[in-house]
PDB file of C-alpha atoms in Angstrom:
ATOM      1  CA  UNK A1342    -106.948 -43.037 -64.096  1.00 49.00           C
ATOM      2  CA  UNK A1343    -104.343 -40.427 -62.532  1.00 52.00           C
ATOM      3  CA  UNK A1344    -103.208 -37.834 -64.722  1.00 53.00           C
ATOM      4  CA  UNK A1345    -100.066 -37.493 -65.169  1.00 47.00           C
ATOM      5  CA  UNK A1346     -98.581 -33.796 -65.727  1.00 49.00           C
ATOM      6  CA  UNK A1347     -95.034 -33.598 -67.642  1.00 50.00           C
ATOM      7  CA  UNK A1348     -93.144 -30.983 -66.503  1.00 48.00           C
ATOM      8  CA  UNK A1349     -92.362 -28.278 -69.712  1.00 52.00           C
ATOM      9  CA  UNK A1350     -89.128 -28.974 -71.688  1.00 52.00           C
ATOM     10  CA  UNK A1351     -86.192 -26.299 -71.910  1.00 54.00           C
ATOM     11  CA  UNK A1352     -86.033 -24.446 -75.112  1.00 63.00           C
ATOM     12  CA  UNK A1353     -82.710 -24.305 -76.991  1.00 62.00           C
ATOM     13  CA  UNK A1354     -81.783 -21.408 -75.497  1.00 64.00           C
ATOM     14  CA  UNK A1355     -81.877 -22.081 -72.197  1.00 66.00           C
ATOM     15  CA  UNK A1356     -79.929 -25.379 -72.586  1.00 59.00           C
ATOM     16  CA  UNK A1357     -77.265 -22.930 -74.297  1.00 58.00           C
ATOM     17  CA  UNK A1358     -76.964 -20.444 -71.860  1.00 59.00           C
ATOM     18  CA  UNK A1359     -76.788 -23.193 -68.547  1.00 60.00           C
ATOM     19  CA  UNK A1360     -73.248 -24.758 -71.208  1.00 55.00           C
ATOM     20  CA  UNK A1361     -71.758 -21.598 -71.665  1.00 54.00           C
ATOM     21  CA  UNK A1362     -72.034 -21.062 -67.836  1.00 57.00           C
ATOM     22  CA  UNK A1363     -70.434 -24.226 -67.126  1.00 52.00           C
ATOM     23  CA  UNK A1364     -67.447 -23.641 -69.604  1.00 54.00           C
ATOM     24  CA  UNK A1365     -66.619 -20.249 -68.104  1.00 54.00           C
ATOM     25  CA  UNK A1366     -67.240 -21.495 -64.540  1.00 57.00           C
ATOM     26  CA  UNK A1367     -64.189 -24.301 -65.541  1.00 52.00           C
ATOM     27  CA  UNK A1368     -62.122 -21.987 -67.571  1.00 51.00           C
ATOM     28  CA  UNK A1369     -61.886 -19.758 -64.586  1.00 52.00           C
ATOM     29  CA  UNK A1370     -60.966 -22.826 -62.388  1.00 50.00           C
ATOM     30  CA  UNK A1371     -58.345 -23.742 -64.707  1.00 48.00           C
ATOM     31  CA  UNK A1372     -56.820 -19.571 -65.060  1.00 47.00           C
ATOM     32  CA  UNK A1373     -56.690 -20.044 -61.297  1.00 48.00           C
ATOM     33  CA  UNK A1374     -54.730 -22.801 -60.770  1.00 48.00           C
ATOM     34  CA  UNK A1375     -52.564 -23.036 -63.588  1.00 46.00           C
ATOM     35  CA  UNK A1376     -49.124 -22.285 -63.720  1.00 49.00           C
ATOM     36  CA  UNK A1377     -47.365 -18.855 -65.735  1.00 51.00           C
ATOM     37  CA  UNK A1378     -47.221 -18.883 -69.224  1.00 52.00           C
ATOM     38  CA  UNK A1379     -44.461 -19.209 -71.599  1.00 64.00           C
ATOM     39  CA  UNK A1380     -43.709 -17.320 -74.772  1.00 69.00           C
ATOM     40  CA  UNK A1381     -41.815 -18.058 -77.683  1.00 74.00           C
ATOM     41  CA  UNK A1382     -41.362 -16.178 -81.117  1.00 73.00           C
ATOM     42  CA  UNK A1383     -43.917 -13.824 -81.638  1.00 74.00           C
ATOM     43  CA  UNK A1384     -45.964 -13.606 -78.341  1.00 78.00           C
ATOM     44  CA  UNK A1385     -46.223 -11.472 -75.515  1.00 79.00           C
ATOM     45  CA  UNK A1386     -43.179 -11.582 -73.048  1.00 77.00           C
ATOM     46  CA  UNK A1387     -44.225 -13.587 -70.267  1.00 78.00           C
ATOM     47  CA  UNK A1388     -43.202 -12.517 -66.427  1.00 77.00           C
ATOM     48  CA  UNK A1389     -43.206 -14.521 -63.023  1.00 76.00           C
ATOM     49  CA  UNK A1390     -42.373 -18.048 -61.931  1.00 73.00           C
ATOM     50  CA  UNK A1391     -40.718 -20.391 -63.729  1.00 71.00           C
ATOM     51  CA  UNK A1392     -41.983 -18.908 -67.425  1.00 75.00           C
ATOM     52  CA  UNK A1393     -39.707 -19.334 -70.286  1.00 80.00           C
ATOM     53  CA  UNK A1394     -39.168 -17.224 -73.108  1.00 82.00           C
ATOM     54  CA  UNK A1395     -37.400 -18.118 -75.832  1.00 81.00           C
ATOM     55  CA  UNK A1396     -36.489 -16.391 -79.291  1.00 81.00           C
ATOM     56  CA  UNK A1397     -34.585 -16.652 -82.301  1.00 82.00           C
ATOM     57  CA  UNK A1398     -34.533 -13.121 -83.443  1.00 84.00           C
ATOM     58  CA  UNK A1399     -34.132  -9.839 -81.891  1.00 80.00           C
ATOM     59  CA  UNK A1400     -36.455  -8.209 -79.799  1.00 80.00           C
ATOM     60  CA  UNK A1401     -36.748  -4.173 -80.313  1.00 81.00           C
ATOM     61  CA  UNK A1402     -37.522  -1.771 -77.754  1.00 79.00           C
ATOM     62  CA  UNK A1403     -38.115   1.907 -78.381  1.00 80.00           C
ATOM     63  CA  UNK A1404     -39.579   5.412 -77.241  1.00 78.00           C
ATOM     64  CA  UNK A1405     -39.795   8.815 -77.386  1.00 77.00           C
ATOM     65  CA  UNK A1406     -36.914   9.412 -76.573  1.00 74.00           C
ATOM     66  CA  UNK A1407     -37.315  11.323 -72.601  1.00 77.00           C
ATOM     67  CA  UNK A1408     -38.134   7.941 -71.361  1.00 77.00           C
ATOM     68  CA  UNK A1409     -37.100   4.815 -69.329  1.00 78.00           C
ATOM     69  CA  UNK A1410     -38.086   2.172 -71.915  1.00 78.00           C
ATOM     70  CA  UNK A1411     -37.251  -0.642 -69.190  1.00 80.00           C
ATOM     71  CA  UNK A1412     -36.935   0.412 -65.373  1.00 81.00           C
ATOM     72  CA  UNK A1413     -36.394  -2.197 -62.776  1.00 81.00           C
ATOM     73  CA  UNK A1414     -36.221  -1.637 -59.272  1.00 80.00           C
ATOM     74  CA  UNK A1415     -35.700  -4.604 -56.467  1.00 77.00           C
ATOM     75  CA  UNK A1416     -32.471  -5.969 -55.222  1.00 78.00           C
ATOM     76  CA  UNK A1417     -31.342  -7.543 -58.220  1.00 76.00           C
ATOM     77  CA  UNK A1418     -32.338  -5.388 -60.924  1.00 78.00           C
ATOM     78  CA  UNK A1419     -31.291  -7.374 -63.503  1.00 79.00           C
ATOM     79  CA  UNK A1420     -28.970 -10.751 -64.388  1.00 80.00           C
ATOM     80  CA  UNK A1421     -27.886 -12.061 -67.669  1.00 80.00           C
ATOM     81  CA  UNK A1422     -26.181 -15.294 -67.978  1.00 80.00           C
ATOM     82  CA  UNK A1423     -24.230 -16.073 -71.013  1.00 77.00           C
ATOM     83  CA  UNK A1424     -23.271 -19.511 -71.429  1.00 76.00           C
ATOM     84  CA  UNK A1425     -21.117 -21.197 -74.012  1.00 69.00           C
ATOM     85  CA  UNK A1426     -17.426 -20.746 -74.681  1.00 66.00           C
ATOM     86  CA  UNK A1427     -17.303 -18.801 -77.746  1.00 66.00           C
ATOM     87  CA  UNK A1428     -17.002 -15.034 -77.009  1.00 66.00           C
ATOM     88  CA  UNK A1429     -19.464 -12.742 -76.249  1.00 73.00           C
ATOM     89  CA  UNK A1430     -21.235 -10.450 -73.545  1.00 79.00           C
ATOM     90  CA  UNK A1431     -23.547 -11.194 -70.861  1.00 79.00           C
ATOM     91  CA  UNK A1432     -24.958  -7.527 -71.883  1.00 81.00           C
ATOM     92  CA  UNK A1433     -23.519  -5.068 -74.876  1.00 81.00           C
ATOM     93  CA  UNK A1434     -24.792  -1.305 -74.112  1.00 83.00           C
ATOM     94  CA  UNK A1435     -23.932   0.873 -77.348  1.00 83.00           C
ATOM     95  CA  UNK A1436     -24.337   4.637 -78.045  1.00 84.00           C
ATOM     96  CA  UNK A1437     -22.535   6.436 -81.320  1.00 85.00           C
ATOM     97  CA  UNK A1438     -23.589   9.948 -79.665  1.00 84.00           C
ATOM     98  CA  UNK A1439     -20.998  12.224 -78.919  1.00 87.00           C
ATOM     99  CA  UNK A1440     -20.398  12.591 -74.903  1.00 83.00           C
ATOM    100  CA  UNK A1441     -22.667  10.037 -74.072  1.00 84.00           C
ATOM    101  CA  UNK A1442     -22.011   6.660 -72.294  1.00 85.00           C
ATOM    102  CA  UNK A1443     -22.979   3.180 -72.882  1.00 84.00           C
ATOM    103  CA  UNK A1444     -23.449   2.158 -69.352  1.00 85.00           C
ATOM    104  CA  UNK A1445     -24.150   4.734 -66.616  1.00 85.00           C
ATOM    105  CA  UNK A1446     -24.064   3.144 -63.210  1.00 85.00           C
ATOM    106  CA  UNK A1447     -24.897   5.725 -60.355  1.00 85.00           C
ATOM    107  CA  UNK A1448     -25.014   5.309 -56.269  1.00 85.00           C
ATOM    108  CA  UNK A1449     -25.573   7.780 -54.234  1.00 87.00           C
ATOM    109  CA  UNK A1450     -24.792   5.912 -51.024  1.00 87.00           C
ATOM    110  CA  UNK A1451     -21.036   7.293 -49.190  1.00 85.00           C
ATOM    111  CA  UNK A1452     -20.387   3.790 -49.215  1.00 86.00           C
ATOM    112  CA  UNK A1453     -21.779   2.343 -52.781  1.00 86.00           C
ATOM    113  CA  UNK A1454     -20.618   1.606 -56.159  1.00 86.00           C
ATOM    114  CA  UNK A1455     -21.521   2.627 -59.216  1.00 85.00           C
ATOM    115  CA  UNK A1456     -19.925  -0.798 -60.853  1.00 86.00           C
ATOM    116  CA  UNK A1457     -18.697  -3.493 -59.380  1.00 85.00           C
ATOM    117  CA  UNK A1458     -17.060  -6.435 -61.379  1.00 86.00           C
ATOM    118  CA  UNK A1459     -15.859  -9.830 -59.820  1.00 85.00           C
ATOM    119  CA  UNK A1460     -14.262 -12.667 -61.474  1.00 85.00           C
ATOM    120  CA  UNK A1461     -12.924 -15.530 -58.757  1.00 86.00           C
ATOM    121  CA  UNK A1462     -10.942 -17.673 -61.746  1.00 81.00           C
ATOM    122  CA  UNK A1463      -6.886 -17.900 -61.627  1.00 80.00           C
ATOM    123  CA  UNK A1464      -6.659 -15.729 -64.631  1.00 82.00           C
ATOM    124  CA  UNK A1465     -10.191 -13.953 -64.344  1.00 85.00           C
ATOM    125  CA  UNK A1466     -10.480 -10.497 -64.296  1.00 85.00           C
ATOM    126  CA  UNK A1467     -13.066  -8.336 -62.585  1.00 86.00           C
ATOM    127  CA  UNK A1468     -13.654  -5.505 -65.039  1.00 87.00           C
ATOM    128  CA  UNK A1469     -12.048  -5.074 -68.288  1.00 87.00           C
ATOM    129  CA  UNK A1470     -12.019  -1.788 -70.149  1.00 88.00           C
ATOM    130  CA  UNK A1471     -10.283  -1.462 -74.019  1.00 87.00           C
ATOM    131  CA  UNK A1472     -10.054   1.141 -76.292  1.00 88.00           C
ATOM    132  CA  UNK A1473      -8.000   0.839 -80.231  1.00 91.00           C
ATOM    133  CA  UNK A1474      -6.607   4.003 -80.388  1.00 92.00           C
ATOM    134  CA  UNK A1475      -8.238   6.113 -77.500  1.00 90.00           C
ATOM    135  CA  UNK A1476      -8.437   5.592 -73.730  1.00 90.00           C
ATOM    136  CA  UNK A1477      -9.909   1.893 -72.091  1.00 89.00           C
ATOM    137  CA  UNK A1478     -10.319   3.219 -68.869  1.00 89.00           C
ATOM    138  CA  UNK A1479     -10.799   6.760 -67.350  1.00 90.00           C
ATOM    139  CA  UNK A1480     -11.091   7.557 -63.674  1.00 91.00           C
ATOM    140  CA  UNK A1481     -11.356  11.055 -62.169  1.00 90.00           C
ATOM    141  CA  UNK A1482     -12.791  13.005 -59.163  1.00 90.00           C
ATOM    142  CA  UNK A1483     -13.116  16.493 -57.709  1.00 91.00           C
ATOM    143  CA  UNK A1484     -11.280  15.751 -54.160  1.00 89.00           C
ATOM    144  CA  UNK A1485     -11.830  12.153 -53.485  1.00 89.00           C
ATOM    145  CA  UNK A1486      -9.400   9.299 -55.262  1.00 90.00           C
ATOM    146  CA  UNK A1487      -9.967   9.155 -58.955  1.00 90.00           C
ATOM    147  CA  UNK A1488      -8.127   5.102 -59.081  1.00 90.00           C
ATOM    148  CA  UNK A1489      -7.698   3.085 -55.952  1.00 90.00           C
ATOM    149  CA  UNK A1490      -5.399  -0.093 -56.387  1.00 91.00           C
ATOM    150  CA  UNK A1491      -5.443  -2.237 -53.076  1.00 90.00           C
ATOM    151  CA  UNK A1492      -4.127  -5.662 -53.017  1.00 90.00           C
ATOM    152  CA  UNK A1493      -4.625  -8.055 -49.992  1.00 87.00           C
ATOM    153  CA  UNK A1494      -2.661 -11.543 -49.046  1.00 85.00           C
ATOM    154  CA  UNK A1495       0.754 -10.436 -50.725  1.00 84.00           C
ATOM    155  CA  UNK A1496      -1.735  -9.670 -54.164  1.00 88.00           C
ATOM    156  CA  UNK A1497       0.005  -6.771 -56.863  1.00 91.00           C
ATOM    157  CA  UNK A1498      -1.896  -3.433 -56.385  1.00 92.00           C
ATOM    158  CA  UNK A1499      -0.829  -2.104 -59.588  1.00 91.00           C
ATOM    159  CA  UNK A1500       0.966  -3.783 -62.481  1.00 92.00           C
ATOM    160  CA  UNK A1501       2.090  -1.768 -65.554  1.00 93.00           C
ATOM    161  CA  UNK A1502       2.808  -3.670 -68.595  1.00 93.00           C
ATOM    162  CA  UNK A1503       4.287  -0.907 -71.060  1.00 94.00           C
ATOM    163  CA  UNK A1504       5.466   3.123 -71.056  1.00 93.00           C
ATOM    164  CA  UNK A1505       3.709   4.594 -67.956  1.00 93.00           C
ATOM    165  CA  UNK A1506       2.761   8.764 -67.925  1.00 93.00           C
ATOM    166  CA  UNK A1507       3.019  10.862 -64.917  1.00 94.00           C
ATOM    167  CA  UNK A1508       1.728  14.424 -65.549  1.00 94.00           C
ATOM    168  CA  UNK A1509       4.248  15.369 -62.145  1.00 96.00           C
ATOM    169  CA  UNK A1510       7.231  14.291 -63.621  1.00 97.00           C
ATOM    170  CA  UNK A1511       9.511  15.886 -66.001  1.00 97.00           C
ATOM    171  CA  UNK A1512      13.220  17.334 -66.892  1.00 97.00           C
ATOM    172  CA  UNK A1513      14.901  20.500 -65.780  1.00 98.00           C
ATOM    173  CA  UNK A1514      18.056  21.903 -66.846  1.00 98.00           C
ATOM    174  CA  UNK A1515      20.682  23.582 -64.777  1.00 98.00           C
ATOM    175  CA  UNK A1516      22.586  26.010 -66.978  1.00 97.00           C
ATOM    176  CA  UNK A1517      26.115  26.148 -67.197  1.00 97.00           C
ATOM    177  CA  UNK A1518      27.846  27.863 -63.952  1.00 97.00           C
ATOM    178  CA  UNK A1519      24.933  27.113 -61.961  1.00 97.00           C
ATOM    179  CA  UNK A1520      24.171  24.850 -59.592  1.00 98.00           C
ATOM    180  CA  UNK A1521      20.326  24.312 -59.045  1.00 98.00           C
ATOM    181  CA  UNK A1522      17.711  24.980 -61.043  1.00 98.00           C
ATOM    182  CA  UNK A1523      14.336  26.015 -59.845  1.00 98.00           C
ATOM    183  CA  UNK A1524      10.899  24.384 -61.118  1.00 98.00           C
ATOM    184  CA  UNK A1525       7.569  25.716 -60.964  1.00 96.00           C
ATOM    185  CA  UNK A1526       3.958  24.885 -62.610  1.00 95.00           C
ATOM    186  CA  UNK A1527       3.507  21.921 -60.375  1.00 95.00           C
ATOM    187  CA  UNK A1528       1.027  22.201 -57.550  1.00 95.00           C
ATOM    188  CA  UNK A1529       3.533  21.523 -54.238  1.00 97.00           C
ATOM    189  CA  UNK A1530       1.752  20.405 -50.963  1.00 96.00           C
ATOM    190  CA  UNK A1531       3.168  20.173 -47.212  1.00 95.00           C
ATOM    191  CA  UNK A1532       4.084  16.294 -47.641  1.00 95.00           C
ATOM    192  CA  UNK A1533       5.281  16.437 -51.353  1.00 97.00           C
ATOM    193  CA  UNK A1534       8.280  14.631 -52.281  1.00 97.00           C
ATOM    194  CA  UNK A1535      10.651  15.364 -55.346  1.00 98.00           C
ATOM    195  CA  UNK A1536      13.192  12.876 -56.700  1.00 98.00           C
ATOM    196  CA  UNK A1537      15.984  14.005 -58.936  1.00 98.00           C
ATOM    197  CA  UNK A1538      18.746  12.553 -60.783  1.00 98.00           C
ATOM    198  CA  UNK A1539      21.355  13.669 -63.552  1.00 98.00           C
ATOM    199  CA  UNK A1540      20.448  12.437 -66.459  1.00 97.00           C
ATOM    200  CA  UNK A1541      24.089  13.146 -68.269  1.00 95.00           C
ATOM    201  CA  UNK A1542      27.057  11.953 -66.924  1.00 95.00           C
ATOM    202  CA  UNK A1543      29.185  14.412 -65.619  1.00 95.00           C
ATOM    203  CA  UNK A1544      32.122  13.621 -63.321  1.00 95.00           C
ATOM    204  CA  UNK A1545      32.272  14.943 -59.823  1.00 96.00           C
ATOM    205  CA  UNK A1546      28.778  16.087 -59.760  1.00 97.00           C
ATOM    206  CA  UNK A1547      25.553  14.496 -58.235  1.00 98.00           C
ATOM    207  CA  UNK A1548      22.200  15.947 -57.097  1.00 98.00           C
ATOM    208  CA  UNK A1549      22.719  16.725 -53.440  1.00 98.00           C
ATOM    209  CA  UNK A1550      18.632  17.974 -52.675  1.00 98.00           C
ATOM    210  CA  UNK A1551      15.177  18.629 -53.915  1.00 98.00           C
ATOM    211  CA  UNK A1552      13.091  20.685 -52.178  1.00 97.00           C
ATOM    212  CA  UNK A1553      10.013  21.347 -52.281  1.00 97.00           C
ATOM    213  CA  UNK A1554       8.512  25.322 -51.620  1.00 97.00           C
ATOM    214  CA  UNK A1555       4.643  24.587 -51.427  1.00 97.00           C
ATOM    215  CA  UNK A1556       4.113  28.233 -50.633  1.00 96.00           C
ATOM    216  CA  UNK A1557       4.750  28.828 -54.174  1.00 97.00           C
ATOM    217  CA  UNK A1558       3.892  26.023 -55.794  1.00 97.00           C
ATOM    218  CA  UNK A1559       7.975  25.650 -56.416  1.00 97.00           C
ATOM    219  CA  UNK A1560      10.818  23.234 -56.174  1.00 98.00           C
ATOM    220  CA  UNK A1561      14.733  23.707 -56.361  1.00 98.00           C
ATOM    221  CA  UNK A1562      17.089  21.004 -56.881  1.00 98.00           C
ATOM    222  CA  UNK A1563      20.630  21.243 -55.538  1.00 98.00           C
ATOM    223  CA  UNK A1564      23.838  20.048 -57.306  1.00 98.00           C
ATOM    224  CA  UNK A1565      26.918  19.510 -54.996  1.00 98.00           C
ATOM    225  CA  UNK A1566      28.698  22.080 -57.525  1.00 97.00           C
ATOM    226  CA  UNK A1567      28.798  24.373 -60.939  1.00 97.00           C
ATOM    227  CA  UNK A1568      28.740  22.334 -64.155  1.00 97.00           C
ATOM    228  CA  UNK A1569      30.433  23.721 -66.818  1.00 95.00           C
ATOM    229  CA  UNK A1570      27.951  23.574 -68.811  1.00 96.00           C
ATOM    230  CA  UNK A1571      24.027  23.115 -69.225  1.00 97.00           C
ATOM    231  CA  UNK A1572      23.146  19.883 -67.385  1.00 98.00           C
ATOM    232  CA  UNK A1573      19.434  17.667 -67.685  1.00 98.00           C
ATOM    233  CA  UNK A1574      18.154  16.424 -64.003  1.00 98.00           C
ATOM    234  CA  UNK A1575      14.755  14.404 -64.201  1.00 98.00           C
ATOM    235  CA  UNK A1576      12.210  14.824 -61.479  1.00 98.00           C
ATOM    236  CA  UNK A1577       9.040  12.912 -59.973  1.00 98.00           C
ATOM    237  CA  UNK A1578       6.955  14.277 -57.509  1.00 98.00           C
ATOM    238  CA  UNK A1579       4.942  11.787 -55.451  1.00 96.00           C
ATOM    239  CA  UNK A1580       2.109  13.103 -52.842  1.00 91.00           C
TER     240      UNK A1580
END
C-alpha cells in the first residue's frame, strides 16, 4: 500500500494571528473608503465633508490667555447661519474689560474693509449698532473720512431721526453798539463755509456776511447795522 503523509495541522496560534490579519486588512479598507464622521454630545468635533455636529449644551473654549484659541484662514473664514424667527445672533462676541472690543475686524488692504454688513430685505438693515445710555456707533480717523454716507438710485445718504450735534456749530453774541462779532476756536480752512442767522428778532437788522479768516483759525459775522443792544447770531460751519 501507498503511504499516505498528512500534512501538519496549524496550532492555535497561528490560526489567530492569520484572523487578526484579516480584520485589520478590512478595517483599513473600510477607514479608506468611508465617509467623515459625525459628532454629537460629548465627542470630538468632527471637520471636512458633509460631517454633522450637533449639541445641546455649550461648548467651552479656553487658553492662556496670549493665544488664538481658534484661527481660520481661507476665503471664508467663517459663516454662521441662524435660522428661526425668534431673535437672536448669528454670532454674540462679549468682553466686560475696560477698552477692549468685542469684535475687532482689521484689513490692511487700501481698498478693504474691516466689516462689511449687507441686508437686501425692504426694511433690512446692513449693520446695526445700539448702545442704552452710551454711544451705538463710533467712527473716527486721523486724515481719511471717519463716516461715509453714499446713497445710489435716488436712496437717503443720511437720515436723522432725533436732536443732531455738530461740534462746528454754535452761538455768538454781538454786543450792544456793535455790529459783528468775531469767532475763534474753530479750525477755518480755504473752502470753509459759515452760516449765520439772528436768533432774536430785532427790527431793521439782518446778518449781511460771514467770513471766514483761515489764517487765524477766525470768522466775523457782519450785521447790516448797530443793535442797541446785545444780540445772539447762530453759526454752522460746513467744510
Amino acid at each position: 500500500m501507498e503511504e499516505i503523509t498528512e500534512a501538519p495541522s496549524k496550532d492555535r496560534r497561528d490560526i489567530l494571528k492569520s484572523a487578526l490579519a484579516v480584520a485589520a486588512g478590512a478595517a483599513a479598507a473600510t477607514i479608506a473608503t468611508a465617509g467623515p464622521a459625525e459628532a454629537a454630545d460629548g465627542q470630538n468635533l468632527a471637520l471636512g465633508g458633509a460631517a454633522t455636529n450637533q449639541s445641546s449644551t455649550k461648548t467651552l473654549w479656553t487658553n492662556d490667555g496670549t493665544n488664538w484659541m481658534l484661527e481660520l484662514n481661507g476665503n471664508l473664514g467663517l459663516r454662521s447661519t441662524m435660522n428661526g424667527s425668534s431673535p437672536g445672533y448669528a454670532v454674540l462676541a462679549e468682553t466686560n474689560a475696560s477698552g477692549q472690543a468685542a469684535v475687532g475686524a482689521n484689513n490692511d488692504n487700501a481698498s478693504g474693509f474691516g466689516v462689511y454688513g449687507q441686508a437686501d430685505g425692504a426694511d433690512a438693515i446692513g449693520t446695526v449698532a445700539r448702545s442704552d445710555t452710551g454711544t451705538g456707533l463710533k467712527g473716527w480717523t486721523q486724515s481719511g473720512t471717519a463716516v461715509l454716507a453714499l446713497a445710489e438710485s435716488g436712496g437717503v445718504g443720511l437720515d436723522v431721526q432725533g436732536p443732531a450735534l455738530f461740534s462746528r456749530s454754535g452761538r455768538a453774541t454781538v454786543g450792544a453798539g456793535k455790529a459783528s462779532v468775531k469767532v475763534s476756536g474753530q479750525t477755518i480752512a480755504a473752502g470753509t463755509m459759515v452760516l449765520a442767522v439772528l436768533q432774536q428778532q430785532r427790527s431793521g437788522v439782518w446778518v449781511t456776511a460771514a467770513v471766514p479768516a483761515p489764517a487765524a483759525d477766525t470768522f466775523t459775522i457782519y450785521l447790516n447795522k448797530s443793535v442797541g443792544k446785545k444780540t445772539n447770531v447762530a453759526w454752522f460751519l460746513l467744510g
